[in-house]
Amino acid sequence: MSVEGTAQVFGTEQWLEFAGRLHPLLLHLPIGLLAAAFLLEAVSAFRASAAVPRRLVIVGLALSAAIAASSGWLLGREADYAGELVDEHRLLGIAVAVVATLVALLDLFGRSEWSSVARRVALVACAGLTVIAGHHGGELTHGARFLSEKAPPVLAVLLGGPPREPAATDGSAASLLAASDGEFEGSTAARADATLVLGALERRCFECHGESKSKGDLRLDLLDGLLSVVSPGAPLGSTIYQRVTLPRDDEDAMPPTGAPLAEAEIAALARWIERGATEIDVEAELSTNRALAAAAESTVADVALASGARIAALVIDLGAPAAERRLEVDWGGTGVTPDAANLAALAPIAERVVELRLAGLDLAGEGLAGLGELPALDRAHLERSSAGDAEVATLAARAPRLRYLNLHSTRVTSLALPAIEGLERLEQLVLFDTALTPADVAELTAERQDLQVSFDGGLPSAPLADRPVRRVLAADASTGRIALLREVAIGHAELLWEHPIRDLHDIQWLGATTGEHGRVLFQDSWTHLLEVDTATDEVLWQYDAAASGEGPVEVHAFRRLEDGTTMVAESGRGRVVFVDAAGEIVDKFPLTLDGHSVHSDTRLVRPTPTGTFLVAHERDGVVREYDRTGQVVWEYDVPLFDREPAPGHGPEAHGDQVFCALRLADGDTLISTGNGSSLLRVRPSGSLRWHLGQDDVYGVRLAWTTALQELSGGNLLVGNCHAGPGQPQAVELTPAGELVWEFEDHELFGDALSNLVVVEAAP
Amino acid sequence: MHADEPQPSRDAAAPHGRACVTSRRQFLWDTAGGFGAVALTGMLGSEFLGAQARAADGSGANPVAGRPMSAERIARAKHVIFLFMYGGPSQIDTFDHKPHLYGLDGRTVDVPTFGRQGKRPGGRLVAPRWRFRPYGECGKQVSDLFPCLGTQVDKIAFLHGMYAESPIHGSALLNMNTGRIISGHPSLGSWVNYGLGTLNRDLPGYVVMLDESGGPISGAKNWTSGYMPASLQGVQIRTQGAPILALERPQGMDAAAQRLLLDHLAQENGLHAQARAGNPELAARLEQFELAYRMQSAAPEAVDLSAESAATRELFGLGDPVTHDFGSKCLLARRLVERGVRFIQIYSGGGHNDDNWDAHGDLVFNHTRHAGRTDRPIAALLVDLERRGLLDETLVVWGGEFGRQPTAEYAEGTGRDHNSWGFTMWMAGGGVKGGTSVGATDELGSKAVEDRYHVKRLHATILHLMGLDPNGLTYFFSGLDQKLVGVEGAEPIHKVLA
């Protein structure tokens, strides 16, 4: 209906209806004013000045009572309200308005003493009428038993309702929904449908279409009323079916508030109408249902008493008829140890028992011998009980449909296996802490692959032992320290070892010794190399390049090779030597140099997988790859990228003072350009695959790029020396150049952290 | 406010020496205030209100009655163990893996946040402080804070899109425990016991174990039975000293004398009850005396952890000073489950500041500490429940009252502020589909964006797994059929149901 359409038909009648609906609001005005009038009446007995406000309040009371009564009249015209109660309420409401008006007239025009007395009497009468009218109104809104059912018994009678009878008028839908198992004529299915329909009606419909309120002049609790909205045999032609199946946003949908009826209820309604809908006498039906439910429940109660067990329906079955609910039987926590008689007492409910709990019980001498057939038993808990092989055999024989059997911490042995194997539906078997062996279990599961057996379980004692915890080996000559750190959390390291140094440009991790410690090859001056066990700080090997006295020399690169010799690049002497364990030079090759500088001939030298050596020539700004004879087999001249060289060490500097070159797994060469503040990835052909410039890592400013490392996942580690405070001293990048980790520690190290090695291997 | 306003007029009237010291204005104020007070007293009358509640002892309306359920809705969980990480663990440092955050540490990001510092438009990002590793057959990424728990991910369903109504501890705790941010409502454990009843006549159905540093903010409001009978409230049990306070017999009273006393009391109460037939409050109170009597013998046996094998004790981390405390509670929880206790809540963290997961200052110190104390015990609980065949009957729930922000709270440090817009919880056992992860936060881990679930969806899921209809489980109070999930109702999270 369009908005315009609504406007056209909204006339006087509609306004009156609207005014009627305001009744529940308006009726509270006179009640409040009545109380105020009483108070002012009392006050004015002592203080004459209170007479004026009293008069005002009383006039207001009269007016508001009239308005409330009028609106009530209008509301009462609606078809929903009918019956004795409504009539009484209407009359009382009018009476209140009349008496209130009388009080007002007496107050305004009465001058005599007599009129004051009459006014007070009338006021009391008005209050009495209001209480009764209000009570009736409340009964209309909340139901007749709203107040009386909670009232003390003496008062309850006065309030028009009998005291609440337990059970019989309990009204709990659970008991109403319970039905018989065959005492009715007709099929069980028809019975179940009728039960569902009744339950739904009582729960959702009687409130408005029942004894005390019959909206739309419809009473569904009476047979006539119910049949007036049903066309037997034709659900779709039945008003009740149409209304409960309307979309929820339709204004005619029923019930008007709350959730719709459940699908099962609607389906049952349809079937019930289809079957003719004639055999249902609502009132008789309700009382019969109650009696049958009580009978079904008393059977269970009797069994519970005889067996000593706690017997409860599965909570999901509480919507089903009482006689059809599946039951769980539990002796745990009852204090009763079941003997044969207790077990045998289950017989009357045996077909409904789906769960049996005997956990932790000391079963008496006969064990489970007293147990009868439990054809529906699904889950059995015998764990921690005194049950043994005999009890398992008994149970398996009595309950062939078991799906779950818990035997943990019992005396059960492999002798119980034949009985268990006979349980064809068994899905879950718990054998933890029994005498069975892993071989028994393996045999069982080989035969029954769908069977889930809980037998053992544990946790690794040191769960991260086989997973590397990141350790970091770093050195900064400006703070005189090389240190091994353990990363307890990202950005938070624990110091494992440190050693003083004076100069350093290279470090090598040689492998684990004890725990998280290992052997480290490093230098503490430009000529002195040493191998130390970080666990003990013991020097295992050392070599001093200056000892031979062959002229000025500085060492900026060294590496322990697989053959046990140590490669040492001798800057100033223009050669690479190979030193054995005794400190003797066993091999060497010359370097190709454009110029000479003791300090800058070389930076790092890294062996390649093919046995060659990649040498970073800082002074020349060139990377050269040598074979073991000193032949240059590959060369790359580091470009300046069209930027003028600039002096310094920090991010402002620029040059081609290359620090490290690393052959990657795919044959590319990764180059850190030192004061070029960049990383280069060069193809074997010498062309540039990519160039990561000074500001290409988000949030990081690269300064003097130093030592390189390729981590196991393919990530690249690069030192970021002289970058200044607030900048990381080393960064880990994905192969695509995305930052994933930063190292920043300005307490142990300073602005000249040149070398950092991530130790990934498990300790 | 009203009380203050009449003051000036009263003072002003006095100097004039008027006979009538009550001004007209003041009279009206007082009268109005008087009415209000009378009405208020009436409304607060606890007996009046208490009488409105329907009995939960079985004689009243059944909470699930009349709501037919389809056959596939099979209840599996009989017990709940709720591991409450008080203070709010950070999701991006525990189970909500955000690999792209690691390179963004310290960068300023425009991400709106709402915590105890109020609403902020953005801030300094604190990248996760722990590495994640894949675990189990499902390959779930778990941070190095939980190396033991990581091995159990195939039992766990993670909810990454959780959100709550308040970023403040007190109200958020109530939100998580009672469904509302205001006090006075029954807690989840009360609802479960109300709906299902007890399994053990000798022990309470609802047990709470607090951290040794103290209870959470608002204390007992978090395990109250609200407007339900007091028998449904949580009972504190301790792993050291007397398990239940004020339970022992007083000196000079032996069991026989106590029995005699109780029998006599029952007799007297029986006479009292004759005139008050059908009063559930009275019956409940009588039953409490008897329960306490039975608990005196049942409780010491239940909490006796020395009855456990050395291997089990070691599994739970007993003996290790870091894990002993929480491990004892987890082990005790398993023993209580075996003895039929319906709902057990264990608090990790109590008191203030870094005594709980509330990492405002130093995230690394805080989370290392609390994860270190709980990782092994929680993993052990899952392992032990499974090998004893109890995991499918026991629902384990893990989580705090909210999560934490991806940004820093202060200019310095790694502390994170509260975040109720998105956080992670998980459930295991009890009919939950293990090895699953549902929902997601945005790329910063700040706000739930996918499969967003309000706390009440979690509550609905727990009730559903226990066989209860979350929208049908009602308790009549204050003129309303009250529900744990509120008047609007809530659906279970179907994606995590096995």
Coordinates of N, CA and C in Angstrom, one line a residue, chain A residues 434-601:
Chain A
T434 N 46.8 -49.0 29.7 CA 46.3 -50.4 29.9 C 47.5 -51.3 29.7
A435 N 47.3 -52.6 29.8 CA 48.3 -53.6 29.7 C 48.6 -53.9 28.2
L436 N 47.8 -53.3 27.3 CA 48.0 -53.6 25.9 C 49.3 -53.0 25.4
T437 N 49.9 -53.6 24.4 CA 51.2 -53.1 23.9 C 50.9 -52.4 22.5
P438 N 51.9 -51.6 22.1 CA 51.7 -51.0 20.8 C 51.5 -52.0 19.7
A439 N 52.1 -53.2 19.8 CA 51.9 -54.3 18.8 C 50.5 -54.7 18.8
D440 N 49.8 -54.8 20.0 CA 48.4 -55.2 20.0 C 47.6 -54.2 19.3
V441 N 47.9 -52.9 19.5 CA 47.1 -51.8 18.9 C 47.3 -51.8 17.4
A442 N 48.6 -52.0 17.0 CA 48.9 -52.0 15.6 C 48.1 -53.2 14.9
E443 N 48.0 -54.3 15.5 CA 47.3 -55.4 15.0 C 45.8 -55.1 14.8
L444 N 45.3 -54.5 15.9 CA 43.9 -54.1 15.9 C 43.6 -53.1 14.8
T445 N 44.4 -52.1 14.7 CA 44.1 -51.0 13.7 C 44.4 -51.5 12.3
A446 N 45.2 -52.5 12.1 CA 45.5 -53.1 10.8 C 44.2 -53.7 10.3
E447 N 43.5 -54.4 11.3 CA 42.3 -55.1 10.9 C 41.1 -54.1 10.7
R448 N 41.1 -53.2 11.6 CA 39.9 -52.2 11.6 C 40.5 -50.8 11.3
Q449 N 40.6 -50.5 10.1 CA 41.3 -49.2 9.7 C 40.4 -48.0 10.0
D450 N 39.1 -48.2 10.1 CA 38.2 -47.0 10.5 C 38.2 -46.8 12.0
L451 N 38.8 -47.7 12.7 CA 38.7 -47.5 14.2 C 39.8 -46.5 14.7
Q452 N 39.3 -45.6 15.5 CA 40.3 -44.6 16.0 C 40.6 -45.0 17.5
V453 N 41.9 -45.4 17.7 CA 42.3 -45.9 19.0 C 43.2 -44.8 19.7
S454 N 42.8 -44.4 20.9 CA 43.6 -43.5 21.7 C 44.5 -44.4 22.6
F455 N 45.8 -44.4 22.4 CA 46.6 -45.3 23.1 C 47.7 -44.5 23.8
D456 N 48.2 -43.5 23.2 CA 49.3 -42.8 23.8 C 49.3 -41.3 23.3
G457 N 50.1 -40.5 23.9 CA 50.2 -39.2 23.5 C 51.1 -38.4 24.4
G458 N 51.8 -37.5 23.9 CA 52.8 -36.8 24.7 C 53.2 -35.5 24.0
L459 N 54.1 -34.8 24.6 CA 54.7 -33.6 24.0 C 56.2 -33.7 23.9
P460 N 56.8 -33.1 22.9 CA 58.3 -33.1 22.9 C 58.8 -32.4 24.2
S461 N 59.8 -32.9 24.8 CA 60.3 -32.2 26.0 C 60.9 -30.8 25.8
A462 N 61.5 -30.7 24.6 CA 62.1 -29.4 24.2 C 61.5 -29.1 22.8
P463 N 60.3 -28.5 22.8 CA 59.6 -28.5 21.5 C 60.3 -27.7 20.4
L464 N 61.1 -26.8 20.7 CA 61.8 -26.0 19.7 C 63.2 -26.5 19.4
A465 N 63.5 -27.7 20.0 CA 64.9 -28.2 19.9 C 65.3 -28.5 18.4
D466 N 64.3 -29.0 17.7 CA 64.6 -29.4 16.3 C 64.3 -28.2 15.4
R467 N 64.0 -27.1 15.9 CA 63.7 -26.0 15.1 C 64.6 -24.8 15.5
P468 N 65.3 -24.3 14.5 CA 66.3 -23.3 14.9 C 65.7 -22.0 15.5
V469 N 66.3 -21.6 16.6 CA 66.1 -20.3 17.2 C 67.2 -19.4 16.6
R470 N 66.8 -18.3 16.1 CA 67.8 -17.5 15.4 C 68.8 -16.9 16.4
R471 N 70.1 -17.2 16.0 CA 71.2 -16.6 16.7 C 72.0 -15.6 15.8
V472 N 72.6 -14.7 16.3 CA 73.3 -13.6 15.5 C 74.7 -13.5 16.0
L473 N 75.6 -13.5 15.1 CA 77.0 -13.3 15.4 C 77.4 -11.9 14.7
A474 N 77.7 -10.9 15.6 CA 78.0 -9.6 15.0 C 79.2 -9.0 15.7
A475 N 79.8 -8.0 14.9 CA 81.0 -7.4 15.5 C 81.1 -5.9 15.0
D476 N 81.6 -5.1 15.9 CA 81.8 -3.7 15.6 C 83.1 -3.3 16.3
A477 N 84.1 -3.0 15.4 CA 85.4 -2.7 15.9 C 85.4 -1.4 16.7
S478 N 84.4 -0.5 16.4 CA 84.4 0.8 17.1 C 84.0 0.6 18.5
T479 N 83.2 -0.4 18.9 CA 82.9 -0.7 20.3 C 83.7 -1.9 20.8
G480 N 84.7 -2.3 20.0 CA 85.7 -3.3 20.4 C 85.1 -4.7 20.8
R481 N 84.0 -5.1 20.1 CA 83.3 -6.3 20.5 C 82.9 -7.2 19.4
I482 N 83.1 -8.5 19.5 CA 82.3 -9.4 18.7 C 81.5 -10.2 19.7
A483 N 80.2 -10.5 19.3 CA 79.3 -11.1 20.3 C 78.4 -12.1 19.6
L484 N 78.0 -13.2 20.3 CA 77.0 -14.1 19.9 C 75.7 -13.9 20.7
L485 N 74.6 -13.6 19.9 CA 73.4 -13.3 20.6 C 72.3 -14.4 20.2
R486 N 71.4 -14.5 21.1 CA 70.3 -15.4 20.9 C 69.0 -14.5 20.9
E487 N 68.2 -14.7 19.8 CA 67.0 -13.9 19.7 C 65.9 -14.5 20.5
V488 N 65.6 -13.9 21.6 CA 64.5 -14.4 22.4 C 63.1 -13.9 21.9
A489 N 63.2 -12.7 21.3 CA 62.0 -12.2 20.6 C 62.6 -11.3 19.5
I490 N 61.8 -11.0 18.5 CA 62.4 -10.1 17.5 C 62.7 -8.8 18.1
G491 N 63.9 -8.3 17.9 CA 64.3 -7.1 18.5 C 64.8 -7.2 19.9
H492 N 64.8 -8.4 20.5 CA 65.2 -8.6 21.8 C 66.2 -9.8 21.8
A493 N 67.5 -9.5 22.1 CA 68.5 -10.5 22.0 C 69.1 -10.7 23.4
E494 N 69.6 -12.0 23.6 CA 70.2 -12.4 24.8 C 71.7 -12.6 24.5
L495 N 72.6 -12.1 25.3 CA 74.0 -12.2 25.0 C 74.5 -13.6 25.4
L496 N 75.1 -14.4 24.5 CA 75.6 -15.7 24.8 C 77.1 -15.7 25.0
W497 N 77.8 -14.8 24.3 CA 79.3 -14.8 24.3 C 79.7 -13.5 23.7
E498 N 80.9 -12.9 24.3 CA 81.5 -11.8 23.6 C 83.0 -11.9 23.8
H499 N 83.7 -11.2 22.9 CA 85.2 -11.3 22.9 C 85.7 -9.9 22.4
P500 N 86.8 -9.4 23.0 CA 87.2 -8.1 22.6 C 88.0 -8.2 21.2
I501 N 87.8 -7.2 20.4 CA 88.5 -7.1 19.1 C 89.0 -5.6 19.0
R502 N 90.0 -5.5 18.1 CA 90.5 -4.1 17.7 C 90.0 -3.8 16.3
D503 N 90.3 -4.7 15.4 CA 89.9 -4.5 14.0 C 89.2 -5.8 13.5
L504 N 88.2 -5.6 12.6 CA 87.6 -6.8 12.1 C 86.8 -6.5 10.8
H505 N 86.9 -7.4 9.8 CA 86.1 -7.2 8.6 C 85.5 -8.5 8.2
D506 N 85.8 -9.6 8.9 CA 85.2 -10.9 8.5 C 85.0 -11.8 9.7
I507 N 83.9 -12.6 9.6 CA 83.6 -13.6 10.6 C 83.1 -14.8 9.9
Q508 N 83.4 -16.0 10.5 CA 82.8 -17.2 10.0 C 82.3 -18.1 11.1
W509 N 81.1 -18.6 11.0 CA 80.5 -19.6 12.0 C 80.9 -21.0 11.5
L510 N 81.6 -21.7 12.4 CA 82.2 -23.0 11.9 C 81.4 -24.2 12.4
G511 N 80.4 -24.0 13.2 CA 79.5 -25.1 13.6 C 79.3 -25.2 15.1
A512 N 78.3 -26.0 15.5 CA 78.0 -26.0 16.9 C 78.9 -26.8 17.8
T513 N 79.1 -26.4 19.0 CA 79.8 -27.2 20.0 C 78.8 -27.7 21.1
T514 N 78.6 -26.9 22.1 CA 77.6 -27.3 23.1 C 76.4 -26.4 23.1
G515 N 75.2 -26.9 23.2 CA 74.0 -26.1 23.3 C 73.9 -25.1 22.1
E516 N 73.8 -23.9 22.4 CA 73.6 -22.9 21.4 C 75.0 -22.3 21.0
H517 N 76.1 -22.8 21.6 CA 77.4 -22.3 21.3 C 78.0 -23.0 20.1
G518 N 79.1 -22.4 19.6 CA 79.8 -23.0 18.5 C 81.2 -22.4 18.3
R519 N 81.9 -22.9 17.3 CA 83.2 -22.4 16.9 C 83.1 -21.2 16.0
V520 N 83.8 -20.2 16.3 CA 83.8 -19.0 15.4 C 85.2 -18.6 15.0
L521 N 85.3 -18.3 13.7 CA 86.6 -17.9 13.1 C 86.5 -16.4 12.9
F522 N 87.4 -15.6 13.5 CA 87.3 -14.1 13.4 C 88.7 -13.6 13.6
Q523 N 88.8 -12.2 13.6 CA 90.1 -11.6 13.7 C 90.0 -10.6 14.9
D524 N 91.1 -10.4 15.6 CA 91.0 -9.3 16.6 C 91.9 -8.1 16.2
S525 N 92.7 -8.3 15.1 CA 93.5 -7.2 14.6 C 93.6 -7.4 13.1
W526 N 94.1 -6.5 12.3 CA 94.2 -6.7 10.9 C 95.1 -7.9 10.4
T527 N 95.8 -8.4 11.4 CA 96.7 -9.6 11.0 C 96.4 -10.8 11.7
H528 N 95.8 -10.7 12.9 CA 95.7 -11.9 13.8 C 94.3 -12.6 13.7
L529 N 94.3 -13.8 13.2 CA 93.0 -14.6 13.1 C 93.0 -15.6 14.2
L530 N 91.7 -15.9 14.7 CA 91.6 -16.9 15.8 C 90.3 -17.6 15.7
E531 N 90.4 -18.9 16.1 CA 89.1 -19.7 16.2 C 88.9 -20.0 17.6
V532 N 87.6 -19.6 18.1 CA 87.3 -19.7 19.5 C 86.0 -20.5 19.7
D533 N 86.0 -21.3 20.7 CA 84.7 -22.0 21.1 C 84.0 -21.0 22.0
T534 N 82.8 -20.6 21.6 CA 82.1 -19.5 22.3 C 81.6 -20.1 23.7
A535 N 81.5 -21.4 23.8 CA 81.0 -22.0 25.1 C 82.1 -21.7 26.2
T536 N 83.4 -21.8 25.8 CA 84.5 -21.7 26.8 C 85.4 -20.5 26.6
D537 N 85.2 -19.9 25.4 CA 86.1 -18.8 25.0 C 87.6 -19.3 24.8
E538 N 87.7 -20.6 24.6 CA 89.0 -21.2 24.4 C 89.4 -20.9 23.0
V539 N 90.7 -20.5 22.8 CA 91.2 -20.4 21.4 C 91.7 -21.7 20.9
L540 N 91.1 -22.1 19.8 CA 91.3 -23.5 19.2 C 92.4 -23.4 18.2
W541 N 92.5 -22.3 17.5 CA 93.5 -22.2 16.4 C 93.7 -20.7 16.2
Q542 N 95.0 -20.3 15.8 CA 95.2 -18.9 15.5 C 96.3 -18.8 14.4
Y543 N 96.3 -17.7 13.8 CA 97.3 -17.4 12.7 C 97.5 -15.9 12.6
D544 N 98.8 -15.6 12.5 CA 99.2 -14.1 12.4 C 99.9 -13.9 11.1
A545 N 99.2 -13.2 10.2 CA 99.8 -13.0 8.8 C 101.0 -12.1 8.9
A546 N 101.2 -11.3 9.9 CA 102.4 -10.5 10.0 C 103.7 -11.3 10.4
A547 N 103.5 -12.5 10.9 CA 104.6 -13.2 11.5 C 105.6 -13.6 10.5
S548 N 105.3 -13.8 9.3 CA 106.3 -14.2 8.2 C 107.2 -13.0 7.9
G549 N 106.8 -11.8 8.2 CA 107.6 -10.6 7.9 C 107.9 -10.4 6.5
E550 N 106.9 -10.7 5.6 CA 107.1 -10.5 4.2 C 106.6 -9.1 3.7
G551 N 106.5 -8.2 4.6 CA 106.1 -6.8 4.1 C 104.7 -6.5 4.7
P552 N 104.3 -5.2 4.5 CA 103.0 -4.8 5.1 C 101.9 -5.6 4.6
V553 N 101.0 -5.9 5.6 CA 99.9 -6.8 5.2 C 98.7 -6.5 6.1
E554 N 97.5 -6.6 5.5 CA 96.2 -6.5 6.3 C 95.3 -7.6 5.8
V555 N 94.6 -8.2 6.7 CA 93.7 -9.3 6.3 C 92.3 -8.8 6.5
H556 N 91.5 -8.8 5.4 CA 90.1 -8.4 5.4 C 89.2 -9.5 5.1
A557 N 89.7 -10.7 4.8 CA 88.9 -11.8 4.4 C 89.6 -13.1 4.7
F558 N 88.8 -14.1 5.2 CA 89.3 -15.4 5.4 C 88.1 -16.4 5.5
R559 N 88.4 -17.6 5.2 CA 87.4 -18.6 5.2 C 88.0 -20.0 5.4
R560 N 87.4 -20.7 6.3 CA 87.8 -22.1 6.5 C 87.2 -22.9 5.4
L561 N 88.0 -23.7 4.6 CA 87.4 -24.4 3.5 C 87.1 -25.8 3.9
E562 N 86.4 -26.5 3.0 CA 86.0 -27.9 3.3 C 87.2 -28.8 3.5
D563 N 88.4 -28.6 2.9 CA 89.5 -29.4 3.0 C 90.3 -29.2 4.3
G564 N 89.8 -28.3 5.2 CA 90.4 -28.0 6.5 C 91.4 -26.9 6.4
T565 N 91.8 -26.4 5.3 CA 92.7 -25.3 5.2 C 91.9 -24.0 5.4
T566 N 92.6 -23.0 5.7 CA 92.0 -21.7 5.8 C 92.5 -20.7 4.8
M567 N 91.6 -20.2 4.0 CA 91.9 -19.2 3.0 C 92.1 -17.8 3.6
V568 N 93.2 -17.2 3.3 CA 93.4 -15.9 3.9 C 93.8 -14.9 2.8
A569 N 93.1 -13.8 2.6 CA 93.4 -12.8 1.6 C 94.4 -11.8 2.2
E570 N 95.6 -11.7 1.6 CA 96.6 -10.8 2.2 C 96.6 -9.5 1.4
S571 N 95.9 -8.5 1.9 CA 95.9 -7.2 1.2 C 97.2 -6.6 1.5
G572 N 97.8 -5.9 0.4 CA 99.1 -5.4 0.5 C 100.2 -6.3 -0.1
R573 N 100.0 -7.6 0.1 CA 100.9 -8.6 -0.6 C 100.3 -9.1 -1.9
G574 N 99.0 -8.6 -2.2 CA 98.4 -9.0 -3.5 C 98.2 -10.4 -3.7
R575 N 97.9 -11.2 -2.7 CA 97.7 -12.6 -2.9 C 96.7 -13.2 -1.9
V576 N 96.3 -14.4 -2.3 CA 95.5 -15.2 -1.4 C 96.3 -16.5 -1.0
V577 N 96.4 -16.7 0.3 CA 97.1 -17.9 0.7 C 96.2 -18.9 1.4
F578 N 96.7 -20.2 1.4 CA 95.9 -21.2 2.1 C 96.7 -21.8 3.2
V579 N 96.2 -21.7 4.4 CA 97.0 -22.1 5.6 C 96.4 -23.4 6.2
D580 N 97.4 -24.3 6.6 CA 96.8 -25.5 7.2 C 96.7 -25.4 8.7
A581 N 96.3 -26.5 9.3 CA 96.0 -26.5 10.8 C 97.2 -26.1 11.6
A582 N 98.4 -26.4 11.1 CA 99.7 -26.1 11.8 C 100.1 -24.6 11.6
G583 N 99.4 -23.9 10.7 CA 99.8 -22.5 10.4 C 100.7 -22.3 9.3
E584 N 101.0 -23.4 8.5 CA 101.9 -23.4 7.4 C 101.1 -23.0 6.1
I585 N 101.7 -22.2 5.2 CA 101.1 -21.8 4.0 C 101.3 -23.0 3.0
V586 N 100.2 -23.6 2.6 CA 100.3 -24.8 1.7 C 100.0 -24.5 0.3
D587 N 99.4 -23.3 0.0 CA 99.1 -23.0 -1.4 C 98.8 -21.5 -1.5
K588 N 98.9 -20.9 -2.7 CA 98.6 -19.5 -2.8 C 98.3 -19.2 -4.3
F589 N 97.7 -18.0 -4.5 CA 97.6 -17.5 -5.9 C 97.6 -16.0 -5.8
P590 N 98.1 -15.4 -6.9 CA 98.2 -13.9 -6.9 C 96.9 -13.3 -7.3
L591 N 96.7 -12.0 -6.9 CA 95.5 -11.3 -7.3 C 95.9 -10.3 -8.4
T592 N 94.9 -10.0 -9.2 CA 95.1 -9.0 -10.3 C 94.6 -7.7 -9.8
L593 N 95.5 -6.7 -9.7 CA 95.1 -5.4 -9.1 C 95.4 -4.3 -10.1
D594 N 94.6 -3.3 -10.1 CA 94.8 -2.1 -11.0 C 95.8 -1.1 -10.2
G595 N 95.6 -1.1 -8.9 CA 96.5 -0.2 -8.1 C 96.8 -0.9 -6.8
H596 N 97.5 -0.3 -5.9 CA 97.9 -1.0 -4.6 C 97.5 -0.1 -3.4
S597 N 96.9 -0.8 -2.4 CA 96.6 -0.2 -1.1 C 96.6 -1.3 -0.1
V598 N 97.4 -1.2 0.9 CA 97.5 -2.2 1.9 C 96.1 -2.4 2.6
H599 N 95.4 -1.3 2.8 CA 94.1 -1.3 3.5 C 93.0 -1.7 2.6
S600 N 93.1 -1.4 1.3 CA 91.9 -1.4 0.4 C 92.0 -2.4 -0.8
D601 N 93.1 -3.1 -0.9 CA 93.2 -4.1 -2.0 C 92.0 -5.0 -2.1

